Short mmCIF file of C-alpha atoms in Angstrom, two decimals:
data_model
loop_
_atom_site.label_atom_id
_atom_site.label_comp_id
_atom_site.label_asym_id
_atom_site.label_seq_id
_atom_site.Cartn_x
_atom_site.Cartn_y
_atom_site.Cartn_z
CA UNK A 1 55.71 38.11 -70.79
CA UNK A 2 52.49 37.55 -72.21
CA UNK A 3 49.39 38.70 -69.70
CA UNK A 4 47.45 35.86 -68.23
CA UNK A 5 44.40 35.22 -69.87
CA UNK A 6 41.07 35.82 -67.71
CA UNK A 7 37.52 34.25 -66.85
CA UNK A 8 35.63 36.61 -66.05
CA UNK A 9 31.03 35.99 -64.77
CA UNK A 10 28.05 38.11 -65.26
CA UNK A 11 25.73 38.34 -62.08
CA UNK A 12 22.02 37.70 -62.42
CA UNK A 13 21.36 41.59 -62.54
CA UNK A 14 23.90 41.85 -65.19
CA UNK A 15 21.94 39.64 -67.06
CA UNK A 16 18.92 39.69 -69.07
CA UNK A 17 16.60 37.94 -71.00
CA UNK A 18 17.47 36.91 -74.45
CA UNK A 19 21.59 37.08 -73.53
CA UNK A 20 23.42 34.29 -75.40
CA UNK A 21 26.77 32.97 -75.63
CA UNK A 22 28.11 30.17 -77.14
CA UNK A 23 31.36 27.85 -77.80
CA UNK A 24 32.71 25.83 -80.81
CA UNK A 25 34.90 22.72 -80.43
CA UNK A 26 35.57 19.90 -83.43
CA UNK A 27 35.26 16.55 -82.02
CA UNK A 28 39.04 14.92 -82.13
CA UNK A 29 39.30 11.20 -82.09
CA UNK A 30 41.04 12.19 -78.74
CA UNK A 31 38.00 13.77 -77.17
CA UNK A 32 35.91 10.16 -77.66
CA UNK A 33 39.19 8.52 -75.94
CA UNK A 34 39.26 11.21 -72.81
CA UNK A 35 35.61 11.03 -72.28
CA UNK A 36 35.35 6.84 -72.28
CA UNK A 37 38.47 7.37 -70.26
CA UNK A 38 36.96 9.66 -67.28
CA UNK A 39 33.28 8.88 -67.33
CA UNK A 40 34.31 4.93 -67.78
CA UNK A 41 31.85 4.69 -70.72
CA UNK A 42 33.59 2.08 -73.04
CA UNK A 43 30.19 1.39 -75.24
CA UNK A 44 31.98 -0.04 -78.63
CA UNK A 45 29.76 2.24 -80.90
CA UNK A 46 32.24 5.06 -79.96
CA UNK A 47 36.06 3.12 -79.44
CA UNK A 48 35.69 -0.01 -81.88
CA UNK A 49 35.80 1.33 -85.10
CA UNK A 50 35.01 -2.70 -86.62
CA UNK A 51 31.94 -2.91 -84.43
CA UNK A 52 30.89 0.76 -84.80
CA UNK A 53 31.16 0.02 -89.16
CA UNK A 54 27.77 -2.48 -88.67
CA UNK A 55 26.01 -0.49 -86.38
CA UNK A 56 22.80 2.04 -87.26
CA UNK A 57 25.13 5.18 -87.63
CA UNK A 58 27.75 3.13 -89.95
CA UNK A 59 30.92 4.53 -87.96
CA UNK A 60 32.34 5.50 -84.62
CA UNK A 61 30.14 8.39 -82.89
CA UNK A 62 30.59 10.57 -79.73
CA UNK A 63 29.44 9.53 -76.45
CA UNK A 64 26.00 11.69 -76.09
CA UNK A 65 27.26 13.84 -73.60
CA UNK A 66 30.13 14.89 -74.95
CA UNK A 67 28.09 17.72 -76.78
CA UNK A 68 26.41 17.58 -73.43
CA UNK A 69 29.41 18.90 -71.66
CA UNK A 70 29.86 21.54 -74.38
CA UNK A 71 26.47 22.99 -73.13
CA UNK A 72 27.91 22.31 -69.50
CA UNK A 73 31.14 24.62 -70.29
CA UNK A 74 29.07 27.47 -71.67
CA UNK A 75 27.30 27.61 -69.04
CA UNK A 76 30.55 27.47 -66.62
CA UNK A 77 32.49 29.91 -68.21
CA UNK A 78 30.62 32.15 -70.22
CA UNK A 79 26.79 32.74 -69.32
CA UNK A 80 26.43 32.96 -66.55
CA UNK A 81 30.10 31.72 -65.90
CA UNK A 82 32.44 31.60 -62.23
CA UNK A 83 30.03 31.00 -59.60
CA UNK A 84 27.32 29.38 -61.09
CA UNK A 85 25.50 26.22 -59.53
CA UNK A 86 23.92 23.64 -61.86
CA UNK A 87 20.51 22.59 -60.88
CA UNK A 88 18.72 21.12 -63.92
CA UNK A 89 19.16 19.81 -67.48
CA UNK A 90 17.03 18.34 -70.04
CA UNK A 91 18.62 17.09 -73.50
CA UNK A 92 17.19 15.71 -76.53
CA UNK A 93 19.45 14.00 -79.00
CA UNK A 94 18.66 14.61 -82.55
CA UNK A 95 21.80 13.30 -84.45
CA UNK A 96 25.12 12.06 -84.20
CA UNK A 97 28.25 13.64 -83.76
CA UNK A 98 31.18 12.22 -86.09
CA UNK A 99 34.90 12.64 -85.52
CA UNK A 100 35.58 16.40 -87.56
CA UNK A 101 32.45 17.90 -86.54
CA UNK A 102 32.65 20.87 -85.29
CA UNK A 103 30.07 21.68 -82.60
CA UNK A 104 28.78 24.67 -81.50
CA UNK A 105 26.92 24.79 -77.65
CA UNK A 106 24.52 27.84 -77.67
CA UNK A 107 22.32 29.40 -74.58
CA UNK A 108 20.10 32.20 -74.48
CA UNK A 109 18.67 32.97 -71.26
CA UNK A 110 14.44 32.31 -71.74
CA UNK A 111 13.68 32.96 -67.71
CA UNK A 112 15.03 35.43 -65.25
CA UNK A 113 13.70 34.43 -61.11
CA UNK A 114 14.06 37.58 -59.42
CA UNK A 115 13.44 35.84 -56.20
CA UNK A 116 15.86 32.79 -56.03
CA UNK A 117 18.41 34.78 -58.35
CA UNK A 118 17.50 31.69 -61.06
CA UNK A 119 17.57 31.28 -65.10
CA UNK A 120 15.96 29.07 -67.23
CA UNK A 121 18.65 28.95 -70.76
CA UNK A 122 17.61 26.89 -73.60
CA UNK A 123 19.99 24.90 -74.80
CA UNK A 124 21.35 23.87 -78.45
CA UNK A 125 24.17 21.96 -79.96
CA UNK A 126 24.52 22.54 -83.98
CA UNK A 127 27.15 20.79 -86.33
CA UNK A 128 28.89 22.53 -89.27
CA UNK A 129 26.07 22.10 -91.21
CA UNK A 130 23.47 23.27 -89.42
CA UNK A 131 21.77 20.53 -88.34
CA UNK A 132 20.72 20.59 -84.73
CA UNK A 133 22.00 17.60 -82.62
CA UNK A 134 20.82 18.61 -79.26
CA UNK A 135 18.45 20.04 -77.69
CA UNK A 136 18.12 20.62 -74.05
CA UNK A 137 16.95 23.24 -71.29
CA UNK A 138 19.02 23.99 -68.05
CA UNK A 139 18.50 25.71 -64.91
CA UNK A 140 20.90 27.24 -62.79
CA UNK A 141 21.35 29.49 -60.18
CA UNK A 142 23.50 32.54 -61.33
CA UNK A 143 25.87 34.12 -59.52
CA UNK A 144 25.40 37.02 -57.29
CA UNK A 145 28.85 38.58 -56.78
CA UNK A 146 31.36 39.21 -59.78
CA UNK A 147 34.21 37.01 -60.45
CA UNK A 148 37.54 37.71 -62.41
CA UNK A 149 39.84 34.68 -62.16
CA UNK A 150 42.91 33.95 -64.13
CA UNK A 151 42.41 31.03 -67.04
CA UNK A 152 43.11 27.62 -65.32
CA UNK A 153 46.10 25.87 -67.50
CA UNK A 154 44.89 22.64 -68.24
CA UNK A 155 47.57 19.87 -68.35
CA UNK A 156 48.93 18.10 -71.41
CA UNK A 157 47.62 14.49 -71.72
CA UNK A 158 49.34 12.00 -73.90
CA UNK A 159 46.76 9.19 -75.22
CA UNK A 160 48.69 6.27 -75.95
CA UNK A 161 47.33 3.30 -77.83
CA UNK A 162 49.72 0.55 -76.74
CA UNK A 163 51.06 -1.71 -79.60
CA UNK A 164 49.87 0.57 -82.09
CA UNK A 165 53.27 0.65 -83.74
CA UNK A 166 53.80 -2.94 -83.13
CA UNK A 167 51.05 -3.80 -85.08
CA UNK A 168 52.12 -1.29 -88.20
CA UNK A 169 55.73 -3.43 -87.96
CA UNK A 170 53.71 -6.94 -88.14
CA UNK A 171 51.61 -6.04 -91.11
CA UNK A 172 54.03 -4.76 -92.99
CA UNK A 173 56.02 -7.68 -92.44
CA UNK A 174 52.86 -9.80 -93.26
CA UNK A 175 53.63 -8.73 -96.62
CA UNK A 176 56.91 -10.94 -96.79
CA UNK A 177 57.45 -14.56 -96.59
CA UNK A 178 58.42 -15.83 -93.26
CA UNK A 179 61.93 -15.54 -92.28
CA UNK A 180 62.98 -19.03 -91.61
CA UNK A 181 64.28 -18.36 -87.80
CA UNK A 182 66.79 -20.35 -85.50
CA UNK A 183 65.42 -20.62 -82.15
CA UNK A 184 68.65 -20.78 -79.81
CA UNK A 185 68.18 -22.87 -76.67
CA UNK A 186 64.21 -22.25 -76.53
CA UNK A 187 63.78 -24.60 -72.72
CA UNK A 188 61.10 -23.11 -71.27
CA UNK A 189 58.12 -21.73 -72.00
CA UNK A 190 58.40 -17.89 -72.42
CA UNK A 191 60.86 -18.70 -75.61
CA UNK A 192 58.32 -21.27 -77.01
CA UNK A 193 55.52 -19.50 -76.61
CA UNK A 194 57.50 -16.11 -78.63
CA UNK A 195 58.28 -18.66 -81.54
CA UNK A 196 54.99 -20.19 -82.18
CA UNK A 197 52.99 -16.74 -81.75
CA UNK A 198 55.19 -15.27 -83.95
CA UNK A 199 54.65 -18.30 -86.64
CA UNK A 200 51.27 -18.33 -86.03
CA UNK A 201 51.29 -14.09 -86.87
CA UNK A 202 53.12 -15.54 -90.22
CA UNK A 203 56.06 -13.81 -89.51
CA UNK A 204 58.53 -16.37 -88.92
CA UNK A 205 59.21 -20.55 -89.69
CA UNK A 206 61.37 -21.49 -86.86
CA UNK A 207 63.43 -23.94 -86.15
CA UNK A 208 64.38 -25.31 -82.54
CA UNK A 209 67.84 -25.37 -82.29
CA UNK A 210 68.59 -27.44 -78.14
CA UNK A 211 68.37 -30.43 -76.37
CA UNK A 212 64.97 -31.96 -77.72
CA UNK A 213 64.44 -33.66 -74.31
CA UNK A 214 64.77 -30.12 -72.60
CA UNK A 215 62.34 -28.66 -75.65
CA UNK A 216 59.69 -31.34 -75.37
CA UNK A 217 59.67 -31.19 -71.82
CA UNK A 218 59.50 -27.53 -71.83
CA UNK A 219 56.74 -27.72 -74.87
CA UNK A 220 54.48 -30.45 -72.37
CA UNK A 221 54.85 -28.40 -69.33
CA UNK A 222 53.17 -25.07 -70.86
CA UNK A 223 50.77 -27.18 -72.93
CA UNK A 224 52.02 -26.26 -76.83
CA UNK A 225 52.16 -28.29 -80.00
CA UNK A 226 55.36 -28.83 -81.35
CA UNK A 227 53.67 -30.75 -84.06
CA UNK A 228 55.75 -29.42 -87.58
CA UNK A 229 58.30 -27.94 -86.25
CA UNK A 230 61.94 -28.83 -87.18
CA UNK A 231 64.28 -29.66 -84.07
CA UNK A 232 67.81 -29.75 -84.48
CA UNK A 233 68.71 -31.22 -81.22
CA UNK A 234 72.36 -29.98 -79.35
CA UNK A 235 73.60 -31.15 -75.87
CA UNK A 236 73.61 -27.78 -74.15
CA UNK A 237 73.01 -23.76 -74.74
CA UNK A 238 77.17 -23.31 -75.83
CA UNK A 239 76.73 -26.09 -78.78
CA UNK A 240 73.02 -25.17 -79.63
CA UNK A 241 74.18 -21.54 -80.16
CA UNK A 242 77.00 -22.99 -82.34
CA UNK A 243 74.28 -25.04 -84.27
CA UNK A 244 72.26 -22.19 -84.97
CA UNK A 245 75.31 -19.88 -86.27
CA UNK A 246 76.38 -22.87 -88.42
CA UNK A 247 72.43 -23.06 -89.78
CA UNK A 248 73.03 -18.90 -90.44
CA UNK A 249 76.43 -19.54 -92.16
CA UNK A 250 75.00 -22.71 -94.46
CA UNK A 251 71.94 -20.14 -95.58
CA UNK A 252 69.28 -22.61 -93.57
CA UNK A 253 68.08 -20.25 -91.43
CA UNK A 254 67.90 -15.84 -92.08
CA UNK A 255 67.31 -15.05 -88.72
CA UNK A 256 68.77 -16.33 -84.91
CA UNK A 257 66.80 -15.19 -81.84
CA UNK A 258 67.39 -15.86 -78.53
CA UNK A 259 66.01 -18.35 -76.08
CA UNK A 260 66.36 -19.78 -72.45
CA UNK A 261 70.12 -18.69 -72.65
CA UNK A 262 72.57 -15.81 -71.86
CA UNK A 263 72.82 -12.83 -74.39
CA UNK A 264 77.12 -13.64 -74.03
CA UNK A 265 76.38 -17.63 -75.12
CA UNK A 266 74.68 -16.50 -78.44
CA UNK A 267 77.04 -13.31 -79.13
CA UNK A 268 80.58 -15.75 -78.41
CA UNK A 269 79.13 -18.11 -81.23
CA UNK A 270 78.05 -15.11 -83.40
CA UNK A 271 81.46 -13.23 -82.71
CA UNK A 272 84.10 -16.18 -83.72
CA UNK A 273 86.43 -14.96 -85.92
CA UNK A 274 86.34 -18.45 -87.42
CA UNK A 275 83.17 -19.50 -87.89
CA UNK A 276 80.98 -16.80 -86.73
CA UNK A 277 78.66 -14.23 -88.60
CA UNK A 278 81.26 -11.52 -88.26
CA UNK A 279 80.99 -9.21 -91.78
CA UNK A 280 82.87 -6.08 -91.92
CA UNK A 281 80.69 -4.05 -90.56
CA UNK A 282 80.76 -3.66 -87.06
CA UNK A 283 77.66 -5.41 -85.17
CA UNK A 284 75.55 -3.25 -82.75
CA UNK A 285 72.37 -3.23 -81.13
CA UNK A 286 69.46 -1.39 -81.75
CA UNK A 287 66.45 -0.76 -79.48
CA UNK A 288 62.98 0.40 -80.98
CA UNK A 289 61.11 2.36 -78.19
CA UNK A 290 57.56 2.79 -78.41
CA UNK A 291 56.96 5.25 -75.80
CA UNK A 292 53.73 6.63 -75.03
CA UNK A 293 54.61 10.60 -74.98
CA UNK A 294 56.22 10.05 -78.75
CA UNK A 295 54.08 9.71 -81.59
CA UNK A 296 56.75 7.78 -83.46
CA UNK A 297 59.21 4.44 -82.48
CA UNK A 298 62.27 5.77 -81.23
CA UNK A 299 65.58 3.65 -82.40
CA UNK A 300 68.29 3.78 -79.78
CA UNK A 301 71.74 2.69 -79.98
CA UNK A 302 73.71 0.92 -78.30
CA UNK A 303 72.29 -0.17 -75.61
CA UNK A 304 73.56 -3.75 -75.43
CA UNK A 305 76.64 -4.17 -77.19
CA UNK A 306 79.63 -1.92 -77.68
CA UNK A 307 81.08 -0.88 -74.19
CA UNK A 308 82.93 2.42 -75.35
CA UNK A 309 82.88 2.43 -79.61
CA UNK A 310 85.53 4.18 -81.16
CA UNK A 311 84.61 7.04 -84.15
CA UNK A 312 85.21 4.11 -86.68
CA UNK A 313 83.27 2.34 -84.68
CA UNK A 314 80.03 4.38 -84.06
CA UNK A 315 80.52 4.91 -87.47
CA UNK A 316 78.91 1.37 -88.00
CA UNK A 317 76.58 1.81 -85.14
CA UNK A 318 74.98 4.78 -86.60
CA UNK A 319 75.24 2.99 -90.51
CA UNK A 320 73.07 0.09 -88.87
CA UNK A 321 70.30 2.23 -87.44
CA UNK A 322 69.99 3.86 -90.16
CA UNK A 323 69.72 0.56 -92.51
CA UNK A 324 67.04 -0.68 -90.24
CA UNK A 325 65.22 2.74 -90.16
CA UNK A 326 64.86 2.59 -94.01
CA UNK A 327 64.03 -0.70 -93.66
CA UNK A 328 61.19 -0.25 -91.77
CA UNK A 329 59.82 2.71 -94.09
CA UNK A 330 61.47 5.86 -93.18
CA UNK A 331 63.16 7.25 -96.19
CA UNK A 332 65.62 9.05 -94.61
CA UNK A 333 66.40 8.73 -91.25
CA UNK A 334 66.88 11.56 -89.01
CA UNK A 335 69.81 10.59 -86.58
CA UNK A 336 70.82 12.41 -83.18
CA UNK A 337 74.32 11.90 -81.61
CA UNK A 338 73.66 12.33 -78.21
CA UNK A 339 76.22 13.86 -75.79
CA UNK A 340 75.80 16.02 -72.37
CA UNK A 341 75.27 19.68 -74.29
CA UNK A 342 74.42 20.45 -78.12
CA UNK A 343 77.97 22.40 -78.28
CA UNK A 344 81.66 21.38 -79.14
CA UNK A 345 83.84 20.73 -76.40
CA UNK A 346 87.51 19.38 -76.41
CA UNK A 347 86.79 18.21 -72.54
CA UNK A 348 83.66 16.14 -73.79
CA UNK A 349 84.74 13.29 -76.19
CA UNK A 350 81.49 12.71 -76.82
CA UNK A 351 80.83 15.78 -78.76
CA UNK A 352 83.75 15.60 -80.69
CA UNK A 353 83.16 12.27 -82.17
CA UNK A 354 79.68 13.16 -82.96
CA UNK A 355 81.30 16.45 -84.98
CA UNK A 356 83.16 13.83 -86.66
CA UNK A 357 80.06 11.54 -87.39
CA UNK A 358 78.26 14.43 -88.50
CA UNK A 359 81.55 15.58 -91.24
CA UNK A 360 81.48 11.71 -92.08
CA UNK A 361 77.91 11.73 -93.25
CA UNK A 362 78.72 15.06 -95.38
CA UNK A 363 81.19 13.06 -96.80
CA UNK A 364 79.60 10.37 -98.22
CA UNK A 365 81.13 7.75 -95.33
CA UNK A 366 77.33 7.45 -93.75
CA UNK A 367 74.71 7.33 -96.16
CA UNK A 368 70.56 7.44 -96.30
CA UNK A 369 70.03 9.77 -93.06
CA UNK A 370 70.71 13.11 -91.48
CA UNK A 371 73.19 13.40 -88.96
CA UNK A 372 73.32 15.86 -86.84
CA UNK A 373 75.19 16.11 -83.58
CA UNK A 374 75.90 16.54 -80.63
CA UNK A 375 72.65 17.30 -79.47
CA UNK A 376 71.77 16.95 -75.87
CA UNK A 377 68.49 14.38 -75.38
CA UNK A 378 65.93 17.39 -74.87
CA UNK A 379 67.06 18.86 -78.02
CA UNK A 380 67.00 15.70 -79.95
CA UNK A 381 63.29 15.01 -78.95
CA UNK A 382 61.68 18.09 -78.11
CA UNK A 383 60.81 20.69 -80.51
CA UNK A 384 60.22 23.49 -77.73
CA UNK A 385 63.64 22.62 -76.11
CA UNK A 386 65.46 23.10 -79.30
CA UNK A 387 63.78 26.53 -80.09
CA UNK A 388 64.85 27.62 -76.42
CA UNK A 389 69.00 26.79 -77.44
CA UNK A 390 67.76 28.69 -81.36
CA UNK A 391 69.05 25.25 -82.59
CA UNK A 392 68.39 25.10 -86.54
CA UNK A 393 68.65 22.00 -87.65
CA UNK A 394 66.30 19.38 -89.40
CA UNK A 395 66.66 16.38 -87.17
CA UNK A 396 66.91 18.73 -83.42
CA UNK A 397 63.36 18.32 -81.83
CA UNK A 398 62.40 15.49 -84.81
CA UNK A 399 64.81 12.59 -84.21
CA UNK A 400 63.97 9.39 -85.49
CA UNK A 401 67.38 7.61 -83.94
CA UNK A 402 69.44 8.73 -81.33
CA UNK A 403 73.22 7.57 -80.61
CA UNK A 404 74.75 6.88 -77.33
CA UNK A 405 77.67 7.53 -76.25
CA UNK A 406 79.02 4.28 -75.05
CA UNK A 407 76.55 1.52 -73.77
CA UNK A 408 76.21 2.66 -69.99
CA UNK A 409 74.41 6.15 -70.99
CA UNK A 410 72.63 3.83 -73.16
CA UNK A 411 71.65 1.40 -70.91
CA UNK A 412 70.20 3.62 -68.51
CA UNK A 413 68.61 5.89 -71.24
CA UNK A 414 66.39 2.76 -72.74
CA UNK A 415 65.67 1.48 -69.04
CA UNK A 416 64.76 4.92 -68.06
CA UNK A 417 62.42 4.54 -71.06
CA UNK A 418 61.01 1.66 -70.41
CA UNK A 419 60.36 1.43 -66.44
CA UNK A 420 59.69 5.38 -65.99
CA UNK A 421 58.02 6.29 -68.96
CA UNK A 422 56.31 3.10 -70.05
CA UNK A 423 57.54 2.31 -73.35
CA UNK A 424 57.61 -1.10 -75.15
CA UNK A 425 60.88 -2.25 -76.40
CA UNK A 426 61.49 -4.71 -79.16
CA UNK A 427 65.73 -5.17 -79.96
CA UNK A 428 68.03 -6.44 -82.88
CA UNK A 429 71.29 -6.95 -83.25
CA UNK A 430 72.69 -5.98 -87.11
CA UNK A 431 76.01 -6.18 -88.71
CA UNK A 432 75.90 -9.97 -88.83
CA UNK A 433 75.14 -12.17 -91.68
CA UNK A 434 71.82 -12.60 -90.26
CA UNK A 435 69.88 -10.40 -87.59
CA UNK A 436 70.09 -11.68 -84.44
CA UNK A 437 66.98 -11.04 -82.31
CA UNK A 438 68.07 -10.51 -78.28
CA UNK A 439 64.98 -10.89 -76.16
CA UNK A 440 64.48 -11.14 -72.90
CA UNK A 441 62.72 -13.15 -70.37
CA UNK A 442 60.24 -9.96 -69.84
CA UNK A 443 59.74 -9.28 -73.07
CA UNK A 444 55.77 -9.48 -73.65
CA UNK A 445 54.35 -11.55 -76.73
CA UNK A 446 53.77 -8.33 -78.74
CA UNK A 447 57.49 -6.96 -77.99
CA UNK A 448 58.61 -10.94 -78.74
CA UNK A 449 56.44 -10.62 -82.15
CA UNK A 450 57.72 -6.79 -83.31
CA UNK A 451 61.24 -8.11 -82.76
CA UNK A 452 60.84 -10.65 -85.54
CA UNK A 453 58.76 -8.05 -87.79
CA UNK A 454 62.09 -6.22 -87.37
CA UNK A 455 64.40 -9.16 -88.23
CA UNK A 456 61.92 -9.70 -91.33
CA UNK A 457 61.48 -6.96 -92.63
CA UNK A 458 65.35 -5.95 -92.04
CA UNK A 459 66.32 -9.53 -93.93
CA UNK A 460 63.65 -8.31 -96.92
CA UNK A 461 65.94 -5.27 -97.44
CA UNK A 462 69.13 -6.95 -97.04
CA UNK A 463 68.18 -9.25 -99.62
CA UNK A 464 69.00 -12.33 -97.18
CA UNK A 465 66.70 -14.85 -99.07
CA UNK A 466 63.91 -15.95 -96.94
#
């Protein structure tokens, strides 16, 4: 086991004038985020990167004290370390410190008080270059007794910038034209409001599909213009989810998404063997996760859908993860099917079907990712918990998508997700003609808006004309 790391003082007889220490730390992006985020400072020369372009120092800068509490730690840890009281500082701010430059805090003791077992340090804060950016002098009383304490561990602290990969989605399908959309059943106002943000963002043209009287109403009530839009008016949610399949099956429409109905209304339309959207592909539902602890979306599937897939079955589930993946700009995919442990077992389904999935993409029957399975969920997402098990594979600790089992583990994985660890989640269903966009009556405007960049963007690929 490797020894704990110490902190260790020096008294005020162990010290003497002209003693200097010093630290080094490069200024992260993160640091400006943590220090606005304890000290409350939200000043938009240091977090708005627009505002901070125009002002005198031409970009984002740390808050002042920031190299301040460089000085602060030196003193704290190092000269004269455990034990020592702050009573005075002086700082003088020279330049600014940029994200990438690397600071270095120096004090050299200037003033030993026999008396009152004081120092007088002077204080200075250099960047890579040279160039002195603070200035300063600080007094402190120094210890007395000597102090040997282990390291403290400090915790690991996920910034998360919510929306952030929203926003890549909706630019990049900016690029596109909008995806003429079917709204199904859109009565009240959550569903209106998710249409006409999402045309205003340029990402969809929709078109109304319900009783006009019930849209209009619903429209007046929440105080939006319906002015433009195209209403195809239908007597109830059952006929204006048939409307809106016949729209996908005519070519009028390249997208449905949900309104002021029930998920099974929409799917029974969509599912008809007659005059459905049914293709040969099996449909399934896929979840992108933006969750705060992951510094990439997470697709998840199925969630919704598919009770208890067969193999031929998750065959199709893992073929239309993996087309939207791509579609969204990751070349290739790197897909997790999920079971209990990361080992073969003839008592756990599960991990036999994903040995099949897994022989089925070596073969050529699942194309454009890398499959790997089973994998337990701590091995599929976490690098350290895959070294523990010595699991050597590409996609272990890396995944990009991960397969379910069957859609209770699913269900409970995504709401895990998104009620314990905070992530936003924008869903699709694929292996229709169209993509079907399932919201729900929680959904946020941003999660409402990613779910059409999805459909969009997913339509562009599929080269359903727009």
């Amino acid at each position: 086991m490797e020894p704990l790391r110490f902190i260790e003082n020096r008294t005020f007889d162990e010290i003497a004038v002209g003693d200097t220490a010093s630290l080094t730390r490069t200024l992260q992006a993160q640091d400006i985020s943590l220090f606005a985020l304890a000290s409350g400072d939200v000043n938009p020369a240091h977090l708005d990167k627009e505002f901070a372009a125009t002002d005198r120092f031409h970009g984002v800068i740390a808050h002042g004290l920031w190299g301040g509490s460089l000085i602060s730690a030196v003193l704290g840890t190092e000269l004269p370390g455990p034990g020592t009281i702050y009573l005075g500082q002086s700082l003088r701010f020279l330049h600014p410190v940029r994200i990438g430059d690397a600071v270095t805090a120096r004090v050299t003791v200037r003033e030993k008080d026999g008396s009152r077992q004081r120092l007088l340090l002077d204080c200075v804060c250099l960047n890579g270059r040279g160039e002195t950016v603070i200035t300063g002098e600080a007094e402190v009383l120094a210890p007395t007794e000597k102090v040997r304490r282990p390291r403290a561990l400090l915790p690991e602290v996920h910034l998360h910038e919510r929306g952030v990969h929203w926003n890549h989605l909706i630019e990049a399908a900016r690029k596109f034209s909008p995806a003429l959309t079917a709204i199904v059943h859109p009565c009240d106002a959550a569903s209106l409001e998710g249409a006409l943000t999402a045309r205003d963002a340029g990402l969809i043209v929709p078109v109304l599909v319900g009783p006009r009287a019930k849209i209009e109403a619903a429209a007046h009530v929440a105080r939006l213009a319906l002015d433009g839009i195209e209403i195809v008016d239908a007597p109830h949610s059952h006929a204006a989810a048939e409307r809106a399949v016949e729209l996908a099956r005519a070519g009028q429409v390249t997208a449905l998404m949900k309104g002021a109905l029930h998920t099974d209304e929409v799917l029974a339309a969509v599912v008809s063997r007659t005059s459905g959207l049914r293709t040969e592909r099996r449909m399934s539902h896929v979840y992108v996760l933006d969750v705060p602890s992951c510094p990439k979306p997470l697709f998840l599937t199925d969630a919704a859908v598919n009770i208890a897939p067969s193999l031929e079955e998750k065959r199709d589930i893992v073929q239309n993860a993996i087309d939207l993946a791509r579609a969204l700009g990751i070349a290739q995919p790197k897909v997790a099917i999920l079971s209990a442990v990361e080992t073969i077992s003839t008592k756990l389904g599960s991990t036999l079907d994903a040995a099949a999935l897994c022989k089925m993409a070596e073969r050529g029957q699942i194309t454009g990712g890398l499959v790997d399975g089973p994998l337990a969920f701590d091995n599929a997402v976490s690098r350290a918990a895959a070294a523990v098990k010595a699991i050597a594979s590409p996609v272990a600790g890396d995944a990009d998508v991960l397969v379910v089992p069957d859609l209770v583990s699913g269900n409970m994985l995504a709401k895990q997700l998104i009620h314990l660890a905070g992530a936003d989640a924008a869903g699709i269903l694929l292996g229709a003609r169209v993509p079907i966009i399932l919201t729900s009556r929680s959904d946020s405007a941003e999660v409402r808006m990613a779910s059409c960049a999805l459909a969009q963007l997913f339509a562009h690929r599929a080269g359903i004309p727009c």
